[in-house]
Amino acid sequence: MKASTLFTFAAAAGLASAQSLSTDCTNSLKGLLTSPDAACLNPSALLSFFVGNAKSVPDTVNNWLTGLCSTGFCSNETLATIVTNITTGCASDFNVAGGVPETVTQIVQEVYPTARSIACLKDVPTNQLCVSETLTSLETLVGKLSFSDLNVATAFGDFQKIVVGAQNLACTGCTKAAFRLASQLSLVTEFPQAQQQAALQIDAICGANFIG
Ligand SMILES: *[C@@H]1O[C@H](CO)[C@@H](O)[C@H](O)[C@H]1NC(C)=O
Ligand SMILES: *[C@@H]1O[C@H](CO)[C@@H](O)[C@H](O)[C@H]1NC(C)=O
């Protein structure tokens, strides 16, 4: 399912500790934090993460998305500038010495509107952002999340608790709405079998026809 891939990617990008990135890459990311080009991604709200403040993960993400969702969409030109900036600065980190293929920009441009829509989904009864609500529910399962102590080792331990608590976490109107949005991506519609498989897996956790 593409939505979860996106979230995983976003989480992985967030978890990669700033120290493990090259200087060029860190400089590119720092430049973007204050660049007018990237304002549509509201990166300055993530500043506390970069300077290592121990703010709660749900609060930081909620601030970031609240700002991002009240800002307009990034234009394709802006996205291309951002992708070029990051992929140039972080080429050695991504192991793409030969340069980043042109298609990366195109994929980002195609996925971005859907990813933004999913990131900005609100749970109607509570009027909270779905992502923030999910992170808060996650905290009730695995304990307080913080940027500094999230690591692969605890993530594996937490994974078991998440699987056990998955119904509460996964079987929400937010998941349904995110799945519907992700299903419209051309990257997803090109793989109808994978899409159907993902729907069956969600139905297995949440009950038959949860997605349908
Ligand atoms: C990336 O953006 C930063 C800040 O705007 C700028 O200083 C830097 O030169 C850019 N790098 C590239 C490769 O475009
Ligand atoms: C942005 O680019 C993508 C692919 O590169 C294209 O599918 C989309 O229609 C473009 N959006 C706009 C508003 O031009």
Short mmCIF file of C-alpha atoms and ligand atoms in Angstrom, two decimals:
data_model
loop_
_atom_site.label_atom_id
_atom_site.label_comp_id
_atom_site.label_asym_id
_atom_site.label_seq_id
_atom_site.Cartn_x
_atom_site.Cartn_y
_atom_site.Cartn_z
CA MET A 1 0.00 0.00 0.00
CA LYS A 2 1.51 3.25 -1.16
CA ALA A 3 0.27 5.37 1.75
CA SER A 4 2.08 3.27 4.29
CA THR A 5 5.19 3.30 2.10
CA LEU A 6 5.06 7.08 2.10
CA PHE A 7 4.60 7.23 5.84
CA THR A 8 7.42 4.76 6.33
CA PHE A 9 9.65 6.84 4.11
CA ALA A 10 8.72 10.02 5.92
CA ALA A 11 9.31 8.34 9.27
CA ALA A 12 12.64 6.93 8.12
CA ALA A 13 13.70 10.35 6.86
CA GLY A 14 12.66 11.82 10.19
CA LEU A 15 14.44 9.15 12.18
CA ALA A 16 17.73 9.33 10.32
CA SER A 17 19.78 11.16 12.86
CA ALA A 18 21.19 14.40 11.54
CA GLN A 19 24.68 13.37 12.63
CA SER A 20 24.77 10.41 10.27
CA LEU A 21 24.29 12.62 7.20
CA SER A 22 27.14 14.18 5.23
CA THR A 23 27.97 17.86 5.75
CA ASP A 24 26.76 18.73 2.25
CA CYS A 25 23.49 16.96 2.89
CA THR A 26 22.99 18.59 6.29
CA ASN A 27 23.71 21.98 4.71
CA SER A 28 21.16 21.36 1.96
CA LEU A 29 18.52 20.40 4.52
CA LYS A 30 19.40 23.36 6.75
CA GLY A 31 19.20 25.66 3.72
CA LEU A 32 15.73 24.36 2.94
CA LEU A 33 14.53 25.02 6.49
CA THR A 34 14.68 28.73 5.84
CA SER A 35 14.38 28.80 2.05
CA PRO A 36 11.31 30.61 0.66
CA ASP A 37 11.16 27.86 -1.98
CA ALA A 38 10.38 25.27 0.66
CA ALA A 39 7.92 27.40 2.66
CA CYS A 40 5.02 25.31 1.25
CA LEU A 41 6.46 22.37 3.23
CA ASN A 42 6.59 24.44 6.45
CA PRO A 43 10.02 22.99 7.29
CA SER A 44 10.79 25.60 9.95
CA ALA A 45 8.31 23.81 12.24
CA LEU A 46 10.76 20.89 12.21
CA LEU A 47 13.61 23.09 13.37
CA SER A 48 13.28 21.91 16.96
CA PHE A 49 14.02 18.40 15.70
CA PHE A 50 17.16 19.52 13.89
CA VAL A 51 18.54 21.44 16.82
CA GLY A 52 17.82 18.47 19.05
CA ASN A 53 15.13 19.87 21.31
CA ALA A 54 13.35 17.08 23.09
CA LYS A 55 9.81 18.00 22.05
CA SER A 56 7.18 15.32 21.82
CA VAL A 57 6.82 13.70 18.43
CA PRO A 58 3.03 14.11 18.14
CA ASP A 59 3.29 17.81 19.12
CA THR A 60 6.10 18.53 16.67
CA VAL A 61 4.36 16.70 13.83
CA ASN A 62 1.05 18.36 14.67
CA ASN A 63 2.63 21.85 14.57
CA TRP A 64 4.36 21.05 11.32
CA LEU A 65 1.29 19.64 9.56
CA THR A 66 -1.06 22.29 10.91
CA GLY A 67 1.15 24.92 9.30
CA LEU A 68 1.73 22.91 6.14
CA CYS A 69 -1.97 22.22 5.62
CA SER A 70 -2.90 25.89 5.99
CA THR A 71 -0.28 26.86 3.38
CA GLY A 72 -0.93 26.47 -0.33
CA PHE A 73 0.28 23.58 -2.44
CA CYS A 74 3.89 23.60 -3.65
CA SER A 75 4.15 24.25 -7.38
CA ASN A 76 5.84 21.70 -9.63
CA GLU A 77 8.71 24.14 -10.16
CA THR A 78 9.22 24.45 -6.41
CA LEU A 79 9.16 20.67 -5.98
CA ALA A 80 11.74 20.29 -8.75
CA THR A 81 13.98 22.88 -7.07
CA ILE A 82 13.69 21.14 -3.70
CA VAL A 83 14.35 17.67 -5.13
CA THR A 84 17.38 18.92 -7.05
CA ASN A 85 18.70 20.71 -4.00
CA ILE A 86 18.37 17.66 -1.75
CA THR A 87 19.52 15.07 -4.26
CA THR A 88 22.57 17.16 -5.20
CA GLY A 89 23.55 17.87 -1.60
CA CYS A 90 22.79 14.35 -0.40
CA ALA A 91 24.04 12.37 -3.43
CA SER A 92 26.69 10.56 -1.39
CA ASP A 93 24.18 9.77 1.39
CA PHE A 94 21.74 8.22 -1.08
CA ASN A 95 24.54 6.34 -2.83
CA VAL A 96 23.67 7.83 -6.20
CA ALA A 97 27.10 8.89 -7.41
CA GLY A 98 25.96 8.89 -11.03
CA GLY A 99 23.33 11.49 -10.35
CA VAL A 100 19.68 11.13 -9.47
CA PRO A 101 17.45 10.01 -12.31
CA GLU A 102 15.12 12.61 -13.78
CA THR A 103 12.18 10.39 -12.83
CA VAL A 104 12.64 11.13 -9.11
CA THR A 105 11.40 14.67 -9.64
CA GLN A 106 8.51 13.39 -11.72
CA ILE A 107 7.52 10.80 -9.09
CA VAL A 108 7.66 13.44 -6.35
CA GLN A 109 5.50 15.75 -8.47
CA GLU A 110 2.97 13.00 -9.08
CA VAL A 111 2.82 11.72 -5.50
CA TYR A 112 3.00 15.08 -3.71
CA PRO A 113 -0.67 16.21 -4.06
CA THR A 114 -1.94 12.86 -2.75
CA ALA A 115 0.67 12.69 -0.01
CA ARG A 116 -0.29 16.20 1.08
CA SER A 117 -3.98 15.31 1.04
CA ILE A 118 -3.33 12.23 3.18
CA ALA A 119 -1.09 14.19 5.56
CA CYS A 120 -3.83 16.80 5.92
CA LEU A 121 -6.74 14.38 6.43
CA LYS A 122 -8.83 15.26 9.45
CA ASP A 123 -10.83 12.92 11.61
CA VAL A 124 -14.29 14.43 11.30
CA PRO A 125 -15.68 13.71 14.80
CA THR A 126 -12.62 15.10 16.60
CA ASN A 127 -11.48 17.65 14.00
CA GLN A 128 -7.90 16.51 14.67
CA LEU A 129 -5.35 15.73 11.97
CA CYS A 130 -5.38 11.98 11.34
CA VAL A 131 -1.59 11.73 11.50
CA SER A 132 -1.41 13.50 14.86
CA GLU A 133 -4.24 11.40 16.22
CA THR A 134 -2.54 8.20 15.05
CA LEU A 135 0.76 9.22 16.65
CA THR A 136 -1.03 9.99 19.89
CA SER A 137 -2.76 6.58 19.83
CA LEU A 138 0.60 5.04 19.10
CA GLU A 139 1.95 6.65 22.27
CA THR A 140 -0.76 4.96 24.30
CA LEU A 141 0.47 1.63 22.91
CA VAL A 142 4.24 2.00 23.02
CA GLY A 143 4.82 4.80 25.50
CA LYS A 144 6.04 8.32 24.88
CA LEU A 145 7.61 8.88 21.48
CA SER A 146 10.54 11.21 21.22
CA PHE A 147 12.87 11.97 18.36
CA SER A 148 15.96 11.18 20.40
CA ASP A 149 15.06 7.71 21.68
CA LEU A 150 13.39 6.30 18.59
CA ASN A 151 15.70 3.71 17.13
CA VAL A 152 15.58 0.44 15.27
CA ALA A 153 15.98 -1.69 18.39
CA THR A 154 13.04 -0.17 20.24
CA ALA A 155 11.06 -0.02 17.00
CA PHE A 156 11.16 -3.83 16.73
CA GLY A 157 10.00 -4.25 20.30
CA ASP A 158 7.30 -1.68 19.73
CA PHE A 159 6.22 -3.41 16.55
CA GLN A 160 4.81 -6.34 18.56
CA LYS A 161 2.74 -4.02 20.73
CA ILE A 162 1.56 -2.23 17.60
CA VAL A 163 0.44 -5.49 15.98
CA VAL A 164 -1.48 -6.40 19.12
CA GLY A 165 -3.04 -2.95 19.30
CA ALA A 166 -3.41 -2.62 15.56
CA GLN A 167 -7.16 -2.71 15.47
CA ASN A 168 -7.57 0.45 17.50
CA LEU A 169 -4.78 2.12 15.61
CA ALA A 170 -5.53 0.95 12.09
CA CYS A 171 -9.27 0.53 11.82
CA THR A 172 -10.26 4.16 11.73
CA GLY A 173 -12.04 6.38 9.26
CA CYS A 174 -8.65 7.99 8.71
CA THR A 175 -7.20 4.74 7.39
CA LYS A 176 -10.14 4.25 5.07
CA ALA A 177 -9.84 7.78 3.70
CA ALA A 178 -6.05 7.49 3.31
CA PHE A 179 -6.46 4.19 1.45
CA ARG A 180 -9.03 5.68 -0.91
CA LEU A 181 -6.75 8.64 -1.69
CA ALA A 182 -3.70 6.43 -2.19
CA SER A 183 -5.72 4.13 -4.45
CA GLN A 184 -6.18 6.98 -6.91
CA LEU A 185 -2.44 7.43 -7.47
CA SER A 186 -1.40 6.32 -10.93
CA LEU A 187 1.58 4.58 -9.30
CA VAL A 188 -0.96 2.45 -7.43
CA THR A 189 -3.61 1.95 -10.10
CA GLU A 190 -0.88 0.50 -12.32
CA PHE A 191 -0.64 -2.37 -9.83
CA PRO A 192 -4.23 -3.44 -9.18
CA GLN A 193 -3.18 -6.79 -7.69
CA ALA A 194 -0.93 -5.17 -5.10
CA GLN A 195 -3.70 -2.74 -4.31
CA GLN A 196 -6.21 -5.54 -3.82
CA GLN A 197 -3.71 -7.43 -1.68
CA ALA A 198 -3.28 -4.40 0.57
CA ALA A 199 -7.05 -4.01 0.89
CA LEU A 200 -7.36 -7.69 1.87
CA GLN A 201 -4.64 -7.30 4.49
CA ILE A 202 -6.40 -4.32 6.03
CA ASP A 203 -9.72 -6.17 5.92
CA ALA A 204 -8.04 -9.10 7.69
CA ILE A 205 -7.23 -6.81 10.62
CA CYS A 206 -10.28 -4.57 10.56
CA GLY A 207 -13.00 -6.95 9.41
CA ALA A 208 -14.34 -7.97 6.04
CA ASN A 209 -15.25 -5.13 3.70
CA PHE A 210 -13.68 -2.49 5.95
CA ILE A 211 -12.10 -0.96 2.86
CA GLY A 212 -14.70 -2.08 0.35
C1 LIG B 1 20.19 24.48 -1.98
O1 LIG B 1 19.54 25.53 -1.30
C2 LIG B 1 20.40 26.28 -0.46
C3 LIG B 1 19.54 27.25 0.34
O2 LIG B 1 18.58 27.87 -0.46
C4 LIG B 1 21.44 26.97 -1.30
O3 LIG B 1 22.32 27.69 -0.47
C5 LIG B 1 22.20 25.92 -2.08
O4 LIG B 1 23.13 26.55 -2.95
C6 LIG B 1 21.27 25.04 -2.88
N1 LIG B 1 22.02 23.96 -3.48
C7 LIG B 1 21.80 23.56 -4.70
C8 LIG B 1 22.65 22.41 -5.16
O5 LIG B 1 20.95 24.06 -5.43
C1 LIG B 2 3.10 18.39 -12.07
O1 LIG B 2 3.91 17.40 -12.65
C2 LIG B 2 3.32 16.11 -12.75
C3 LIG B 2 4.35 15.13 -13.30
O2 LIG B 2 5.58 15.63 -13.53
C4 LIG B 2 2.09 16.19 -13.63
O3 LIG B 2 1.46 14.93 -13.69
C5 LIG B 2 1.13 17.23 -13.04
O4 LIG B 2 0.00 17.37 -13.88
C6 LIG B 2 1.82 18.56 -12.87
N1 LIG B 2 0.91 19.46 -12.15
C7 LIG B 2 0.67 20.69 -12.57
C8 LIG B 2 -0.26 21.51 -11.73
O5 LIG B 2 1.20 21.16 -13.56
#
